[in-house]
């Protein structure tokens, strides 16, 4: 089975599991120019044969790290399903049209927040952020909020996908799918737990 299709089946199960509060939450790990890894939770906003999509401020730490080193990993951990799925691949910006289309679906407050927050930059006070937000709210009162040029999405094209499933006696199942490039066929290897 194609690992993307296999993942989508698991994702649908996770979405139907009430105990999983945020089934699309995934840990994104990037690497800085200093070689140090950095991880944070982002939300999966799209998936197809080309890869997994999330959106963010491109001037944030993650955006800067992806620009310098596009190799990333994503992890979904669903303890209620006793499953972890790990992706490794390269992140590339989505098209301007894709970013515009998604931004238009966001709640107005989130759109204003994308303008107000200089994500990952030092902030003198919470009041400073709230004042910027209020100013933008007045500026765009009664008008559509345009997408900031520094806000976009990334598509992670997977080159490796590992499915881990809990089993008794720590004899877990591990299926690793790999391919040499985005156009190459997948190869599946069973791994020792």
PDB file of C-alpha atoms in Angstrom:
ATOM      1  CA  UNK A   1       0.000   0.000   0.000  1.00  0.00           C
ATOM      2  CA  UNK A   2       1.135   3.537  -0.723  1.00  0.00           C
ATOM      3  CA  UNK A   3       2.268   5.129   2.577  1.00  0.00           C
ATOM      4  CA  UNK A   4       0.332   8.343   1.918  1.00  0.00           C
ATOM      5  CA  UNK A   5      -2.913   6.381   1.455  1.00  0.00           C
ATOM      6  CA  UNK A   6      -2.098   4.326   4.551  1.00  0.00           C
ATOM      7  CA  UNK A   7      -1.512   7.505   6.542  1.00  0.00           C
ATOM      8  CA  UNK A   8      -4.781   9.066   5.324  1.00  0.00           C
ATOM      9  CA  UNK A   9      -6.680   5.995   6.579  1.00  0.00           C
ATOM     10  CA  UNK A  10      -5.074   6.380  10.023  1.00  0.00           C
ATOM     11  CA  UNK A  11      -5.718  10.130  10.018  1.00  0.00           C
ATOM     12  CA  UNK A  12      -9.412   9.508   9.364  1.00  0.00           C
ATOM     13  CA  UNK A  13      -9.488   7.071  12.313  1.00  0.00           C
ATOM     14  CA  UNK A  14      -7.770   9.686  14.496  1.00  0.00           C
ATOM     15  CA  UNK A  15     -10.326  12.334  13.473  1.00  0.00           C
ATOM     16  CA  UNK A  16     -13.137   9.984  14.539  1.00  0.00           C
ATOM     17  CA  UNK A  17     -11.544   9.294  17.933  1.00  0.00           C
ATOM     18  CA  UNK A  18     -13.056  11.776  20.432  1.00  0.00           C
ATOM     19  CA  UNK A  19     -10.126  11.427  22.856  1.00  0.00           C
ATOM     20  CA  UNK A  20      -7.727  12.819  20.220  1.00  0.00           C
ATOM     21  CA  UNK A  21      -8.214  16.561  20.668  1.00  0.00           C
ATOM     22  CA  UNK A  22      -6.019  17.673  17.752  1.00  0.00           C
ATOM     23  CA  UNK A  23      -5.582  14.835  15.231  1.00  0.00           C
ATOM     24  CA  UNK A  24      -3.905  17.137  12.689  1.00  0.00           C
ATOM     25  CA  UNK A  25      -1.293  18.336  15.191  1.00  0.00           C
ATOM     26  CA  UNK A  26       2.185  17.261  14.117  1.00  0.00           C
ATOM     27  CA  UNK A  27       5.660  17.879  15.457  1.00  0.00           C
ATOM     28  CA  UNK A  28       7.759  19.696  12.864  1.00  0.00           C
ATOM     29  CA  UNK A  29      11.522  19.457  13.359  1.00  0.00           C
ATOM     30  CA  UNK A  30      13.945  21.713  11.531  1.00  0.00           C
ATOM     31  CA  UNK A  31      17.694  22.278  11.818  1.00  0.00           C
ATOM     32  CA  UNK A  32      19.314  25.669  12.343  1.00  0.00           C
ATOM     33  CA  UNK A  33      22.474  26.905  10.650  1.00  0.00           C
ATOM     34  CA  UNK A  34      24.246  26.066  13.923  1.00  0.00           C
ATOM     35  CA  UNK A  35      23.241  22.417  13.451  1.00  0.00           C
ATOM     36  CA  UNK A  36      20.881  22.427  16.433  1.00  0.00           C
ATOM     37  CA  UNK A  37      17.440  20.874  15.952  1.00  0.00           C
ATOM     38  CA  UNK A  38      14.254  22.714  16.830  1.00  0.00           C
ATOM     39  CA  UNK A  39      10.775  21.224  17.139  1.00  0.00           C
ATOM     40  CA  UNK A  40       7.281  22.632  17.486  1.00  0.00           C
ATOM     41  CA  UNK A  41       3.679  21.609  16.844  1.00  0.00           C
ATOM     42  CA  UNK A  42       2.040  22.793  13.615  1.00  0.00           C
ATOM     43  CA  UNK A  43      -1.271  21.772  12.069  1.00  0.00           C
ATOM     44  CA  UNK A  44      -1.656  19.686   8.935  1.00  0.00           C
ATOM     45  CA  UNK A  45      -3.801  21.712   6.527  1.00  0.00           C
ATOM     46  CA  UNK A  46      -3.633  19.544   3.431  1.00  0.00           C
ATOM     47  CA  UNK A  47      -2.354  16.235   2.122  1.00  0.00           C
ATOM     48  CA  UNK A  48      -2.188  14.717  -1.332  1.00  0.00           C
ATOM     49  CA  UNK A  49       0.207  12.671  -3.446  1.00  0.00           C
ATOM     50  CA  UNK A  50       2.635  15.636  -3.503  1.00  0.00           C
ATOM     51  CA  UNK A  51       2.963  15.861   0.272  1.00  0.00           C
ATOM     52  CA  UNK A  52       1.771  17.354   3.556  1.00  0.00           C
ATOM     53  CA  UNK A  53       0.990  21.077   3.866  1.00  0.00           C
ATOM     54  CA  UNK A  54       1.160  23.479   6.815  1.00  0.00           C
ATOM     55  CA  UNK A  55       1.054  27.291   6.970  1.00  0.00           C
ATOM     56  CA  UNK A  56       3.121  29.772   8.957  1.00  0.00           C
ATOM     57  CA  UNK A  57       5.001  33.050   9.059  1.00  0.00           C
ATOM     58  CA  UNK A  58       7.972  32.561   6.723  1.00  0.00           C
ATOM     59  CA  UNK A  59      10.080  34.969   8.831  1.00  0.00           C
ATOM     60  CA  UNK A  60       9.620  32.809  11.939  1.00  0.00           C
ATOM     61  CA  UNK A  61      12.429  30.607  13.193  1.00  0.00           C
ATOM     62  CA  UNK A  62      11.005  27.599  11.361  1.00  0.00           C
ATOM     63  CA  UNK A  63      10.638  29.613   8.150  1.00  0.00           C
ATOM     64  CA  UNK A  64      14.234  30.835   8.325  1.00  0.00           C
ATOM     65  CA  UNK A  65      15.520  27.343   9.100  1.00  0.00           C
ATOM     66  CA  UNK A  66      13.580  25.800   6.208  1.00  0.00           C
ATOM     67  CA  UNK A  67      14.956  28.480   3.867  1.00  0.00           C
ATOM     68  CA  UNK A  68      18.510  27.549   4.897  1.00  0.00           C
ATOM     69  CA  UNK A  69      17.979  23.776   5.153  1.00  0.00           C
ATOM     70  CA  UNK A  70      14.740  22.387   3.665  1.00  0.00           C
ATOM     71  CA  UNK A  71      15.164  18.895   5.139  1.00  0.00           C
ATOM     72  CA  UNK A  72      12.549  18.409   7.891  1.00  0.00           C
ATOM     73  CA  UNK A  73      10.748  15.698   9.807  1.00  0.00           C
ATOM     74  CA  UNK A  74       7.113  15.495  10.882  1.00  0.00           C
ATOM     75  CA  UNK A  75       5.716  13.223  13.586  1.00  0.00           C
ATOM     76  CA  UNK A  76       2.124  12.365  14.390  1.00  0.00           C
ATOM     77  CA  UNK A  77       1.662  10.702  17.795  1.00  0.00           C
ATOM     78  CA  UNK A  78      -1.753   9.265  18.559  1.00  0.00           C
ATOM     79  CA  UNK A  79      -1.466   7.313  21.843  1.00  0.00           C
ATOM     80  CA  UNK A  80      -5.165   6.402  21.732  1.00  0.00           C
ATOM     81  CA  UNK A  81      -4.461   4.508  18.485  1.00  0.00           C
ATOM     82  CA  UNK A  82      -1.092   3.299  19.815  1.00  0.00           C
ATOM     83  CA  UNK A  83       0.457   4.709  16.655  1.00  0.00           C
ATOM     84  CA  UNK A  84       3.212   7.072  15.604  1.00  0.00           C
ATOM     85  CA  UNK A  85       3.879   8.083  12.002  1.00  0.00           C
ATOM     86  CA  UNK A  86       7.137   9.792  11.087  1.00  0.00           C
ATOM     87  CA  UNK A  87       7.816  11.607   7.802  1.00  0.00           C
ATOM     88  CA  UNK A  88      11.174  12.814   6.496  1.00  0.00           C
ATOM     89  CA  UNK A  89      11.448  15.010   3.433  1.00  0.00           C
ATOM     90  CA  UNK A  90      12.038  18.432   1.985  1.00  0.00           C
ATOM     91  CA  UNK A  91       9.793  21.441   2.596  1.00  0.00           C
ATOM     92  CA  UNK A  92       9.086  23.861  -0.252  1.00  0.00           C
ATOM     93  CA  UNK A  93       6.794  26.889  -0.351  1.00  0.00           C
ATOM     94  CA  UNK A  94       3.320  26.374  -1.762  1.00  0.00           C
ATOM     95  CA  UNK A  95       2.240  28.586  -4.667  1.00  0.00           C
ATOM     96  CA  UNK A  96       1.029  32.127  -4.033  1.00  0.00           C
ATOM     97  CA  UNK A  97      -2.421  31.046  -5.243  1.00  0.00           C
ATOM     98  CA  UNK A  98      -2.522  28.184  -2.717  1.00  0.00           C
ATOM     99  CA  UNK A  99      -1.430  30.494   0.108  1.00  0.00           C
ATOM    100  CA  UNK A 100      -4.002  33.134  -0.887  1.00  0.00           C
ATOM    101  CA  UNK A 101      -6.801  30.562  -1.091  1.00  0.00           C
ATOM    102  CA  UNK A 102      -6.046  29.111   2.326  1.00  0.00           C
ATOM    103  CA  UNK A 103      -5.543  32.518   3.976  1.00  0.00           C
ATOM    104  CA  UNK A 104      -8.992  33.587   2.730  1.00  0.00           C
ATOM    105  CA  UNK A 105     -10.569  30.685   4.681  1.00  0.00           C
ATOM    106  CA  UNK A 106      -9.020  31.697   8.004  1.00  0.00           C
ATOM    107  CA  UNK A 107     -11.064  33.518  10.651  1.00  0.00           C
ATOM    108  CA  UNK A 108     -10.657  37.302  10.513  1.00  0.00           C
ATOM    109  CA  UNK A 109      -8.914  37.401  13.912  1.00  0.00           C
ATOM    110  CA  UNK A 110      -6.334  34.875  12.687  1.00  0.00           C
ATOM    111  CA  UNK A 111      -5.799  36.928   9.533  1.00  0.00           C
ATOM    112  CA  UNK A 112      -5.169  40.043  11.621  1.00  0.00           C
ATOM    113  CA  UNK A 113      -2.889  38.046  13.912  1.00  0.00           C
ATOM    114  CA  UNK A 114      -0.747  37.073  10.918  1.00  0.00           C
ATOM    115  CA  UNK A 115      -0.077  40.786  10.379  1.00  0.00           C
ATOM    116  CA  UNK A 116       0.251  41.760  14.047  1.00  0.00           C
ATOM    117  CA  UNK A 117       2.754  39.127  15.145  1.00  0.00           C
ATOM    118  CA  UNK A 118       6.388  39.297  14.097  1.00  0.00           C
ATOM    119  CA  UNK A 119       6.581  35.612  14.986  1.00  0.00           C
ATOM    120  CA  UNK A 120       9.658  34.474  16.934  1.00  0.00           C
ATOM    121  CA  UNK A 121      11.018  38.047  17.295  1.00  0.00           C
ATOM    122  CA  UNK A 122      11.470  39.499  20.812  1.00  0.00           C
ATOM    123  CA  UNK A 123       8.413  41.338  22.167  1.00  0.00           C
ATOM    124  CA  UNK A 124       8.743  44.206  24.654  1.00  0.00           C
ATOM    125  CA  UNK A 125       5.271  43.703  26.122  1.00  0.00           C
ATOM    126  CA  UNK A 126       1.960  41.998  25.505  1.00  0.00           C
ATOM    127  CA  UNK A 127       0.393  45.464  25.264  1.00  0.00           C
ATOM    128  CA  UNK A 128       2.620  46.272  22.262  1.00  0.00           C
ATOM    129  CA  UNK A 129       1.219  43.244  20.407  1.00  0.00           C
ATOM    130  CA  UNK A 130      -2.360  44.062  21.370  1.00  0.00           C
ATOM    131  CA  UNK A 131      -1.928  47.678  20.211  1.00  0.00           C
ATOM    132  CA  UNK A 132      -0.633  46.514  16.804  1.00  0.00           C
ATOM    133  CA  UNK A 133      -3.571  44.136  16.551  1.00  0.00           C
ATOM    134  CA  UNK A 134      -6.105  46.878  17.402  1.00  0.00           C
ATOM    135  CA  UNK A 135      -4.499  49.240  14.873  1.00  0.00           C
ATOM    136  CA  UNK A 136      -4.766  46.601  12.136  1.00  0.00           C
ATOM    137  CA  UNK A 137      -8.359  45.860  13.113  1.00  0.00           C
ATOM    138  CA  UNK A 138      -9.172  49.556  12.578  1.00  0.00           C
ATOM    139  CA  UNK A 139      -7.180  49.693   9.317  1.00  0.00           C
ATOM    140  CA  UNK A 140      -9.080  46.760   7.795  1.00  0.00           C
ATOM    141  CA  UNK A 141     -12.488  47.523   9.320  1.00  0.00           C
ATOM    142  CA  UNK A 142     -15.147  46.537   6.800  1.00  0.00           C
ATOM    143  CA  UNK A 143     -12.519  45.337   4.299  1.00  0.00           C
ATOM    144  CA  UNK A 144     -11.008  41.960   3.478  1.00  0.00           C
ATOM    145  CA  UNK A 145      -7.673  41.329   5.191  1.00  0.00           C
ATOM    146  CA  UNK A 146      -5.022  40.605   2.534  1.00  0.00           C
ATOM    147  CA  UNK A 147      -2.445  37.881   3.049  1.00  0.00           C
ATOM    148  CA  UNK A 148       0.913  39.251   4.236  1.00  0.00           C
ATOM    149  CA  UNK A 149       3.763  38.414   1.845  1.00  0.00           C
ATOM    150  CA  UNK A 150       5.614  36.830   4.784  1.00  0.00           C
ATOM    151  CA  UNK A 151       2.797  34.357   5.478  1.00  0.00           C
ATOM    152  CA  UNK A 152       2.626  31.224   3.351  1.00  0.00           C
ATOM    153  CA  UNK A 153       2.565  27.469   3.389  1.00  0.00           C
ATOM    154  CA  UNK A 154       5.081  24.692   2.997  1.00  0.00           C
ATOM    155  CA  UNK A 155       4.598  21.336   1.359  1.00  0.00           C
ATOM    156  CA  UNK A 156       6.734  18.534   2.769  1.00  0.00           C
ATOM    157  CA  UNK A 157       7.436  15.980   0.054  1.00  0.00           C
ATOM    158  CA  UNK A 158       8.194  12.772   1.948  1.00  0.00           C
ATOM    159  CA  UNK A 159      11.151  10.577   1.050  1.00  0.00           C
ATOM    160  CA  UNK A 160      10.712   8.343   4.117  1.00  0.00           C
ATOM    161  CA  UNK A 161       7.616   7.387   6.112  1.00  0.00           C
ATOM    162  CA  UNK A 162       7.739   5.145   9.173  1.00  0.00           C
ATOM    163  CA  UNK A 163       4.664   3.607  10.773  1.00  0.00           C
ATOM    164  CA  UNK A 164       5.147   2.504  14.384  1.00  0.00           C
ATOM    165  CA  UNK A 165       2.460   0.543  16.222  1.00  0.00           C
ATOM    166  CA  UNK A 166       2.586  -0.510  19.855  1.00  0.00           C
ATOM    167  CA  UNK A 167       2.654  -4.248  20.576  1.00  0.00           C
ATOM    168  CA  UNK A 168       2.958  -6.191  23.826  1.00  0.00           C
ATOM    169  CA  UNK A 169       6.373  -7.210  25.081  1.00  0.00           C
ATOM    170  CA  UNK A 170       7.804  -4.170  23.276  1.00  0.00           C
ATOM    171  CA  UNK A 171       7.678  -6.171  20.037  1.00  0.00           C
ATOM    172  CA  UNK A 172       6.367  -3.118  18.223  1.00  0.00           C
ATOM    173  CA  UNK A 173       5.593  -3.062  14.507  1.00  0.00           C
ATOM    174  CA  UNK A 174       7.784  -0.764  12.419  1.00  0.00           C
ATOM    175  CA  UNK A 175       7.231  -0.394   8.680  1.00  0.00           C
ATOM    176  CA  UNK A 176       9.619   1.963   6.888  1.00  0.00           C
ATOM    177  CA  UNK A 177       8.779   3.222   3.399  1.00  0.00           C
ATOM    178  CA  UNK A 178      11.566   4.958   1.472  1.00  0.00           C
ATOM    179  CA  UNK A 179      12.135   6.340  -2.006  1.00  0.00           C
ATOM    180  CA  UNK A 180      15.088   8.014  -3.686  1.00  0.00           C
ATOM    181  CA  UNK A 181      13.098  10.967  -5.048  1.00  0.00           C
ATOM    182  CA  UNK A 182       9.555  12.304  -5.229  1.00  0.00           C
ATOM    183  CA  UNK A 183       9.057  10.492  -8.558  1.00  0.00           C
ATOM    184  CA  UNK A 184      10.533   7.160  -7.472  1.00  0.00           C
ATOM    185  CA  UNK A 185       8.508   4.159  -6.287  1.00  0.00           C
ATOM    186  CA  UNK A 186       8.246   3.349  -2.593  1.00  0.00           C
ATOM    187  CA  UNK A 187      10.129   0.441  -1.015  1.00  0.00           C
ATOM    188  CA  UNK A 188       8.873  -0.999   2.283  1.00  0.00           C
ATOM    189  CA  UNK A 189      11.202  -2.508   4.889  1.00  0.00           C
ATOM    190  CA  UNK A 190      10.246  -4.099   8.202  1.00  0.00           C
ATOM    191  CA  UNK A 191      12.396  -2.840  11.086  1.00  0.00           C
ATOM    192  CA  UNK A 192      13.197  -4.448  14.395  1.00  0.00           C
ATOM    193  CA  UNK A 193      11.459  -2.663  17.258  1.00  0.00           C
TER     194      UNK A 193
END
